[in-house]
mmCIF file with all atom_site columns, C-alpha atoms in Angstrom:
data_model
loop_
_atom_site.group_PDB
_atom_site.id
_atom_site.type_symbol
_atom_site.label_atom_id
_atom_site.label_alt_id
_atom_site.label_comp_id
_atom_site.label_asym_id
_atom_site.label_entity_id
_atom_site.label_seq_id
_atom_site.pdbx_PDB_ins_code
_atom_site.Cartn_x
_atom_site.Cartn_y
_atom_site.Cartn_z
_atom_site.occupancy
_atom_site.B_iso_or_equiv
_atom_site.pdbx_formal_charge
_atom_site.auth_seq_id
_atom_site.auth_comp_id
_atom_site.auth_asym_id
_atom_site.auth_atom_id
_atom_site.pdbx_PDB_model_num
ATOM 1   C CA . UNK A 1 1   ? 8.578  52.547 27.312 1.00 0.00 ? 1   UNK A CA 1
ATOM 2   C CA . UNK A 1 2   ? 11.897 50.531 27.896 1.00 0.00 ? 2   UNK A CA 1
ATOM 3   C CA . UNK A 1 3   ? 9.982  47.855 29.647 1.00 0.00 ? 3   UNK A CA 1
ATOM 4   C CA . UNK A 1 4   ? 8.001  46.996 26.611 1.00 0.00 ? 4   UNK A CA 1
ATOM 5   C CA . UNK A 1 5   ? 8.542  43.514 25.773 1.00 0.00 ? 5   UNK A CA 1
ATOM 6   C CA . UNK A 1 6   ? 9.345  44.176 22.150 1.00 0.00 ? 6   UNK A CA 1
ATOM 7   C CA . UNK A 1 7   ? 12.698 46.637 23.463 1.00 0.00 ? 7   UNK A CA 1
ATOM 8   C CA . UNK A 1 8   ? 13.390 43.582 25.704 1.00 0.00 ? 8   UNK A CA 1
ATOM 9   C CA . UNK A 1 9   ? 13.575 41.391 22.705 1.00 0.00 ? 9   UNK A CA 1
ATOM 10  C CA . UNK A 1 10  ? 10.191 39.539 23.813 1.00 0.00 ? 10  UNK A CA 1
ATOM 11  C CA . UNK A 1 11  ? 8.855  40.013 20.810 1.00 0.00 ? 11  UNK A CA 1
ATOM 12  C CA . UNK A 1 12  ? 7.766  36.658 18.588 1.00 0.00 ? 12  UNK A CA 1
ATOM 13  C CA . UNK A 1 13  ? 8.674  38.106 15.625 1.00 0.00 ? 13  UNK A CA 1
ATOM 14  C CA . UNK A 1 14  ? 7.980  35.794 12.156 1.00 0.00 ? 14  UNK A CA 1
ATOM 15  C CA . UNK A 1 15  ? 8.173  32.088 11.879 1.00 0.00 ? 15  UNK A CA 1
ATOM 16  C CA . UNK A 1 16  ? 9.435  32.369 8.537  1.00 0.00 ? 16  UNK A CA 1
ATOM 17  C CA . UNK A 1 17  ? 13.042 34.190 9.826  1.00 0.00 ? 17  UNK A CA 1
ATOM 18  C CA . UNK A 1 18  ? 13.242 31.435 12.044 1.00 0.00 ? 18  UNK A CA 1
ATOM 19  C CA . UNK A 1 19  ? 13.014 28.376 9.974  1.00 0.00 ? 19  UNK A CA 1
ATOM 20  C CA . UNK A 1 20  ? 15.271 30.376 7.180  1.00 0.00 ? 20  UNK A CA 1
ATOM 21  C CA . UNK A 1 21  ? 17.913 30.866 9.871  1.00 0.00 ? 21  UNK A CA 1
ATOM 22  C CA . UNK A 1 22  ? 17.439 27.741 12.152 1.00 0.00 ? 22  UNK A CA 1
ATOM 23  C CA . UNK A 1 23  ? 17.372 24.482 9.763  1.00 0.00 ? 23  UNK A CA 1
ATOM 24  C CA . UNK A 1 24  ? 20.709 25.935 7.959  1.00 0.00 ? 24  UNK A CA 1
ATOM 25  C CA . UNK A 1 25  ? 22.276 26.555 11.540 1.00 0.00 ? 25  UNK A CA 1
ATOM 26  C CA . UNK A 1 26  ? 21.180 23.070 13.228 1.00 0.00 ? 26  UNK A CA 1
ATOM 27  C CA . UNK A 1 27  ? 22.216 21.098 10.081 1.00 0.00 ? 27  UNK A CA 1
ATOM 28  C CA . UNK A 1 28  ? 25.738 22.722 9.902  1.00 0.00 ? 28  UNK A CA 1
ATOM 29  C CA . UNK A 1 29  ? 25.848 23.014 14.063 1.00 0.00 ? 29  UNK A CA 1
ATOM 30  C CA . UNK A 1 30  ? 25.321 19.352 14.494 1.00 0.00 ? 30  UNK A CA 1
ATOM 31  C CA . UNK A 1 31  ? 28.061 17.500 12.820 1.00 0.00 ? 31  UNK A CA 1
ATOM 32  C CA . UNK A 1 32  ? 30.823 20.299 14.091 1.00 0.00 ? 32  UNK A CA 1
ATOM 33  C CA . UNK A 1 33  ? 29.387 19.756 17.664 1.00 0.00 ? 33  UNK A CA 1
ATOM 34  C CA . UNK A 1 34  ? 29.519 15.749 17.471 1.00 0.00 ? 34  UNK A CA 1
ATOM 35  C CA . UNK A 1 35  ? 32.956 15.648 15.909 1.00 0.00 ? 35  UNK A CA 1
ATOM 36  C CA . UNK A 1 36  ? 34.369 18.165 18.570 1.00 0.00 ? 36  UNK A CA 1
ATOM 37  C CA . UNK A 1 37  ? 32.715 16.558 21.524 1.00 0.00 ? 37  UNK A CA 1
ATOM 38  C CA . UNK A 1 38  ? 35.942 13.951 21.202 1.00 0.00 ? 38  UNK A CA 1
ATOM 39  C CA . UNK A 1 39  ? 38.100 17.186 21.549 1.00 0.00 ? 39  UNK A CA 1
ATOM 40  C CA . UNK A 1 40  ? 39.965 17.510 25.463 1.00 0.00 ? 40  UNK A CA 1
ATOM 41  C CA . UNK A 1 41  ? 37.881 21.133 25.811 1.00 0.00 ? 41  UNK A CA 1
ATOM 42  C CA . UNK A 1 42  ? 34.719 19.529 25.163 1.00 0.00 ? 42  UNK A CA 1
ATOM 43  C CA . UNK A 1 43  ? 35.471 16.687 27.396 1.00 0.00 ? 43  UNK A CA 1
ATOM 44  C CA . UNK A 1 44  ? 37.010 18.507 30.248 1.00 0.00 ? 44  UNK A CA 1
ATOM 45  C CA . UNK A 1 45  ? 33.701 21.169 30.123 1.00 0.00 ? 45  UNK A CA 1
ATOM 46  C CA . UNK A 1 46  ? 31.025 18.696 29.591 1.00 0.00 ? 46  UNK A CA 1
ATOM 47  C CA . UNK A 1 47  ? 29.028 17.241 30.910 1.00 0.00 ? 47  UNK A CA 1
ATOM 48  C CA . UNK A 1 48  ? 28.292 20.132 33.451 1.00 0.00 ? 48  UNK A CA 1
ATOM 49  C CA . UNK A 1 49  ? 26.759 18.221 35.239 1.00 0.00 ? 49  UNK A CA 1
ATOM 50  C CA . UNK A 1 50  ? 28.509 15.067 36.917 1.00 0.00 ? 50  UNK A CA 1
ATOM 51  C CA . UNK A 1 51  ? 26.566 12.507 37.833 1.00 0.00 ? 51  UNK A CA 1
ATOM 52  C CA . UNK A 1 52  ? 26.840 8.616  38.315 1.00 0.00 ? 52  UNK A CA 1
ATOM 53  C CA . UNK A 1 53  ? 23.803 8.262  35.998 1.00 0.00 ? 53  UNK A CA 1
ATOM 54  C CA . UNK A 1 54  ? 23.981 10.308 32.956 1.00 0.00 ? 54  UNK A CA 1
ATOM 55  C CA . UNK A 1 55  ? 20.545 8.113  30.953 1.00 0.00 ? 55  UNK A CA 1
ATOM 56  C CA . UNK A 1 56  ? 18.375 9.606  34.298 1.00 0.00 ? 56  UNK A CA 1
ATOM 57  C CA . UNK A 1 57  ? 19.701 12.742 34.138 1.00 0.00 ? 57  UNK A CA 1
ATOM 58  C CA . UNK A 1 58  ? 19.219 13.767 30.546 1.00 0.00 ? 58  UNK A CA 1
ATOM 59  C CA . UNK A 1 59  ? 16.220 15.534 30.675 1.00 0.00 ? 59  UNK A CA 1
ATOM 60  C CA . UNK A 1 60  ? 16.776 17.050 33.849 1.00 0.00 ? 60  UNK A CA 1
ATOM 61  C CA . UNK A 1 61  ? 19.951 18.640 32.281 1.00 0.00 ? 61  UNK A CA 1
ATOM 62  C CA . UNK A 1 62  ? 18.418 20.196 29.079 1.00 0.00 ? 62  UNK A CA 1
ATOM 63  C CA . UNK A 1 63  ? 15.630 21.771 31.249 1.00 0.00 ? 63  UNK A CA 1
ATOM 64  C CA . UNK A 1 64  ? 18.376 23.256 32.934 1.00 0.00 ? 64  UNK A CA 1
ATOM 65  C CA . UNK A 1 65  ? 20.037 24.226 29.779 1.00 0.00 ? 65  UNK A CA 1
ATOM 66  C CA . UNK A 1 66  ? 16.544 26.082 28.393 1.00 0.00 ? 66  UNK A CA 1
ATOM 67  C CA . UNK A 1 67  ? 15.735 28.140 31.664 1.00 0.00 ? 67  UNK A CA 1
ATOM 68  C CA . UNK A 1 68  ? 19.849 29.166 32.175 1.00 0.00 ? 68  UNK A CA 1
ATOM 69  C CA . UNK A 1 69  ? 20.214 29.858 28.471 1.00 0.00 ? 69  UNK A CA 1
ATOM 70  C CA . UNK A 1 70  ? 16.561 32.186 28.147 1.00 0.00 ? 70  UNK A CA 1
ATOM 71  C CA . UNK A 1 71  ? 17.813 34.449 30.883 1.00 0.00 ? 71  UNK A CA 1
ATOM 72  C CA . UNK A 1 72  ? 21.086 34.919 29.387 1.00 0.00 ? 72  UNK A CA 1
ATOM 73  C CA . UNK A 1 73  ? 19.669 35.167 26.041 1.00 0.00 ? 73  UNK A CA 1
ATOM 74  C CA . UNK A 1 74  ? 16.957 37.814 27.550 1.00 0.00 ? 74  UNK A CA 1
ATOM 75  C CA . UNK A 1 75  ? 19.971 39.453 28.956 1.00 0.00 ? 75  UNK A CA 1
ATOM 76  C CA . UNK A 1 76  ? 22.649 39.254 25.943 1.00 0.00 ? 76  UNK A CA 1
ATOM 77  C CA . UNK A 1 77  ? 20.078 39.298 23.005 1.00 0.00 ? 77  UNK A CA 1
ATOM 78  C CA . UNK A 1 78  ? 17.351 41.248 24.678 1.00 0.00 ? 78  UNK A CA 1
ATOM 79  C CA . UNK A 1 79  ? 17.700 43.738 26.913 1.00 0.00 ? 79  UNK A CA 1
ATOM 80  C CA . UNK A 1 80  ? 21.742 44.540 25.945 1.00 0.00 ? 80  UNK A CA 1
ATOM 81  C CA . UNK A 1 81  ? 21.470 44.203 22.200 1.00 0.00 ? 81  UNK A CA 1
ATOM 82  C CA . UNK A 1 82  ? 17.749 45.652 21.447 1.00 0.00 ? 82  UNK A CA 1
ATOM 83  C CA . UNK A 1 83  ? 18.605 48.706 23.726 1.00 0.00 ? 83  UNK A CA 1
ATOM 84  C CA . UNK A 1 84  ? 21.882 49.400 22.169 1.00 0.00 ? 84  UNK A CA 1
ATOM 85  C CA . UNK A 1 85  ? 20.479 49.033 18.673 1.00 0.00 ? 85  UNK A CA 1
ATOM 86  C CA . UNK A 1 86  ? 18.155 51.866 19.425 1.00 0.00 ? 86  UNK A CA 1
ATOM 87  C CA . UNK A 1 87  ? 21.487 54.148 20.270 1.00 0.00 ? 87  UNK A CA 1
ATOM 88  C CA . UNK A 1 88  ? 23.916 52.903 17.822 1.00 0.00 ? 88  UNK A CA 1
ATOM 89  C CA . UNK A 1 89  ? 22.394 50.684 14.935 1.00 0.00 ? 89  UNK A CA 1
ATOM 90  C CA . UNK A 1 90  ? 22.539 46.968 14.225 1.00 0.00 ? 90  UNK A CA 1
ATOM 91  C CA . UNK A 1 91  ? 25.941 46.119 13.727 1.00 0.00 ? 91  UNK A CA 1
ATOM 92  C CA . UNK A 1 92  ? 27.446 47.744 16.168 1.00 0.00 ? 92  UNK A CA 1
ATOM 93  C CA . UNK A 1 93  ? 24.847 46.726 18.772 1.00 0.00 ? 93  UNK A CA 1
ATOM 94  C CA . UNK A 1 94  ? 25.415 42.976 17.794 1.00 0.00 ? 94  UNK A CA 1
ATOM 95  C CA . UNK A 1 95  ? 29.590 43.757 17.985 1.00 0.00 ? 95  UNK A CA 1
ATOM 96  C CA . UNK A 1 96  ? 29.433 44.813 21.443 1.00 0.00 ? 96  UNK A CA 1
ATOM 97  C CA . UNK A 1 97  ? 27.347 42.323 23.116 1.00 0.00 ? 97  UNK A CA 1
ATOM 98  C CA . UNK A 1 98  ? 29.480 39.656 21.145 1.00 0.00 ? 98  UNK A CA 1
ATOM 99  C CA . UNK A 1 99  ? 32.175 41.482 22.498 1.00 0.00 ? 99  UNK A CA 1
ATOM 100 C CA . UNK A 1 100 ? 30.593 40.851 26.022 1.00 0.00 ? 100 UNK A CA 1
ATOM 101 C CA . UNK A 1 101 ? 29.551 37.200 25.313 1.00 0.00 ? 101 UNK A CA 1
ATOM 102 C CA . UNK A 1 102 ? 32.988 36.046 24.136 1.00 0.00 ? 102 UNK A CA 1
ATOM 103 C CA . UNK A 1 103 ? 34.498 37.349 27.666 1.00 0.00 ? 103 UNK A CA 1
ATOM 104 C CA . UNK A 1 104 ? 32.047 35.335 29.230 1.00 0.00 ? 104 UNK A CA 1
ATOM 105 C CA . UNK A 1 105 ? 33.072 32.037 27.078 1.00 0.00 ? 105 UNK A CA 1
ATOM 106 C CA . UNK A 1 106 ? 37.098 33.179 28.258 1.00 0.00 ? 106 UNK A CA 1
ATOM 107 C CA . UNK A 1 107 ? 36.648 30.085 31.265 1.00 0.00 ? 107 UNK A CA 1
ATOM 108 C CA . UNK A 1 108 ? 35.516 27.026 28.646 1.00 0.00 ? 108 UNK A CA 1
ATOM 109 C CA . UNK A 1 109 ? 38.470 26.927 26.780 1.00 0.00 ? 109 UNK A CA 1
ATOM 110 C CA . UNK A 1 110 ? 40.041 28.493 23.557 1.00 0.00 ? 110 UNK A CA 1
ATOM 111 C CA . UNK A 1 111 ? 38.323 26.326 21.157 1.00 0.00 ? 111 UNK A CA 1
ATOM 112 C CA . UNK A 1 112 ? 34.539 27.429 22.624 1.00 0.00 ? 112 UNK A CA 1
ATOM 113 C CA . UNK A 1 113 ? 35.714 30.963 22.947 1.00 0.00 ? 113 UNK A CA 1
ATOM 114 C CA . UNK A 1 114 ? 36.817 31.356 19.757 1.00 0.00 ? 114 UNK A CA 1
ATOM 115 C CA . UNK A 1 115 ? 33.723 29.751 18.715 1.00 0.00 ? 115 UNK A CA 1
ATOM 116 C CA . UNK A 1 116 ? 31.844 32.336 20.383 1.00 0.00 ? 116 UNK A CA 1
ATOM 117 C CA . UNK A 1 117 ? 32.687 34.687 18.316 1.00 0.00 ? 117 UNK A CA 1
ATOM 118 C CA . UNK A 1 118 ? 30.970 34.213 14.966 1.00 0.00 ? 118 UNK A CA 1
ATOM 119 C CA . UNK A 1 119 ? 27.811 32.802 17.180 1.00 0.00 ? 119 UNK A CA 1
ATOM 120 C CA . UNK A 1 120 ? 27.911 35.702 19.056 1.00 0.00 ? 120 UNK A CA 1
ATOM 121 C CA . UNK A 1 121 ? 27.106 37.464 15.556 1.00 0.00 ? 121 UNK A CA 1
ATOM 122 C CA . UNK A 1 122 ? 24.525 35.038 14.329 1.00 0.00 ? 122 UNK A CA 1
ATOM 123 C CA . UNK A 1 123 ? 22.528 34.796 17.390 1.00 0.00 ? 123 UNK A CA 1
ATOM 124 C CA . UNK A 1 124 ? 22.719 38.683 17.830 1.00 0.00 ? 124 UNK A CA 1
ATOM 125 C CA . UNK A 1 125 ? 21.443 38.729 14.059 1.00 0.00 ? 125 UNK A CA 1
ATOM 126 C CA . UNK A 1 126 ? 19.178 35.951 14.625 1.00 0.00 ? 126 UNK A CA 1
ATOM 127 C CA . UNK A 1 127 ? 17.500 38.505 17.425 1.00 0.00 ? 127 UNK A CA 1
ATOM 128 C CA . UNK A 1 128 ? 17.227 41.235 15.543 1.00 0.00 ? 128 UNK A CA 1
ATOM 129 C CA . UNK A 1 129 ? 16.070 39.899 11.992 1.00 0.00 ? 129 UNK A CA 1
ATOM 130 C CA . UNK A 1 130 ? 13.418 37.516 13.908 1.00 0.00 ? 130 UNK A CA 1
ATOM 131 C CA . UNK A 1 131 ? 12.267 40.288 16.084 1.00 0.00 ? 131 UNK A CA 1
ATOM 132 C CA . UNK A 1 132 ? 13.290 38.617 19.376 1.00 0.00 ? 132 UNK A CA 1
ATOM 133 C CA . UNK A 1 133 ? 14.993 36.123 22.255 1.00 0.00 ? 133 UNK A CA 1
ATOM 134 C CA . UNK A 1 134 ? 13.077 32.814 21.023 1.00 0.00 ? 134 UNK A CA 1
ATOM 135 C CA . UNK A 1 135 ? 15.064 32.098 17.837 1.00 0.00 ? 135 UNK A CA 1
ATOM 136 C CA . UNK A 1 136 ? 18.205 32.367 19.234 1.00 0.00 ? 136 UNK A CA 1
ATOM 137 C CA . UNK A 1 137 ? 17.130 30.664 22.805 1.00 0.00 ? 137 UNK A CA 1
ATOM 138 C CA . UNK A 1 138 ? 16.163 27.834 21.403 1.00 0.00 ? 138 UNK A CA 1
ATOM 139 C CA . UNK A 1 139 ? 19.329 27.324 18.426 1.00 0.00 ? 139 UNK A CA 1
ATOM 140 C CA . UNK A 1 140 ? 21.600 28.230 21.803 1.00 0.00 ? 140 UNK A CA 1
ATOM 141 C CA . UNK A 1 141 ? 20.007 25.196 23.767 1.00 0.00 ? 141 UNK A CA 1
ATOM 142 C CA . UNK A 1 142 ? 20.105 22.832 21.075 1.00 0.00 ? 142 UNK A CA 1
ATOM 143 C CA . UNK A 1 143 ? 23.764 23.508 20.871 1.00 0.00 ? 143 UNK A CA 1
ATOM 144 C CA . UNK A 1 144 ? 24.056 23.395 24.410 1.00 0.00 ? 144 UNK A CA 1
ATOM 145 C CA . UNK A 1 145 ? 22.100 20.441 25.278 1.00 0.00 ? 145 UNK A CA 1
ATOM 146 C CA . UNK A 1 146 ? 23.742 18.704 21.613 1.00 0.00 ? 146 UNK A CA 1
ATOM 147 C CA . UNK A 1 147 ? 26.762 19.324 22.845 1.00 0.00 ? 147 UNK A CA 1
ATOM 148 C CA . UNK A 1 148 ? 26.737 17.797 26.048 1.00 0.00 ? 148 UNK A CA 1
ATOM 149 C CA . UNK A 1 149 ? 24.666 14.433 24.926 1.00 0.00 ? 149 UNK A CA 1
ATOM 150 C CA . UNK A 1 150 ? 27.673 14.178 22.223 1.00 0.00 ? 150 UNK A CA 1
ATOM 151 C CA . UNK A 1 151 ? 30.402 14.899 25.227 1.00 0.00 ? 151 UNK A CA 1
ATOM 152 C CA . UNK A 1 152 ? 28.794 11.911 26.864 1.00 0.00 ? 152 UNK A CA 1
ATOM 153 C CA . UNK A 1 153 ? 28.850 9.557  23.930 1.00 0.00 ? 153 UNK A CA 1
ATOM 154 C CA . UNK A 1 154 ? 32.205 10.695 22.359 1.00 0.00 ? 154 UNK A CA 1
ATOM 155 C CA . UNK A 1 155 ? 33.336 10.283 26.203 1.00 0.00 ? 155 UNK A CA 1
ATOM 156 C CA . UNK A 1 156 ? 36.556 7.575  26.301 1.00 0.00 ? 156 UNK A CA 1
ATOM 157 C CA . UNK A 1 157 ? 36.184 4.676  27.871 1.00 0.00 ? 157 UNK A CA 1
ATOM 158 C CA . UNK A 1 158 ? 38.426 4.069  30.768 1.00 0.00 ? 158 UNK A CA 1
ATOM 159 C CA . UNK A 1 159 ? 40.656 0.876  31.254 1.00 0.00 ? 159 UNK A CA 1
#
């Protein structure tokens, strides 16, 4: 049925697909995110959220980060991509919902949009090849809530 959690892209898939895909993508991901969190896009995106207080509201922002970025990974890498892989195959599947996810990114500036183009692939692979949402959920949030923490330390001081 389409409601079956493995054509939503709930399934767990293997731990193995993860860790070969994850380490490579956080050790590469990291260092690009810290040295562009200096950048004017970065710093005029992030933090999302402004507060006085940025130490107390750490935590509070990556749990925000995780539940906003599982239901747009169930939606993006889930329902969207596992349903159109059914009808069209793979790689075209994981085209169009990039395709989709890069107009979404069109508001954070060009350097993040661009950006969203080759992780559009990889997380849409990442889906697929690891069976489900999870591997590229959690890689999306440690981008996000990497890239944010960096925003905030890269962050100029004012005068």
């Amino acid at each position: 049925s389409v409601a079956s959690p493995n054509r939503l892209g709930l399934g767990m898939g293997e731990p193995a697909v993860w860790a070969m895909w994850l380490v490579p993508m956080v050790v590469v991901a990291l260092p690009v995110l810290f040295v562009a969190a200096g950048g004017r896009d970065v710093q005029a995106h992030y933090p999302e959220m402004k507060v006085a207080d940025w130490r107390r509201a750490r935590f509070r922002s990556a749990l925000s980060w995780a539940a906003y970025l599982f239901g747009y990974e169930l939606l993006f890498r889930g329902v969207m991509l596992f349903q159109l892989r059914e009808a069209w195959g793979d790689w075209p599947a994981i085209a169009a919902v990039t395709g989709l996810y890069v107009v979404v990114h069109f508001d954070k500036g060009l350097g993040e949009t661009v950006m969203s183009i080759p992780m559009g692939f990889v997380f849409g692979a990442l889906a697929l090849f690891s069976g489900g949402v999870w591997a590229p959920w959690l890689l999306h949030t440690v981008i996000a809530v990497s890239s944010e923490n960096f925003a905030v330390m890269r962050r100029p001081v004012s005068a």
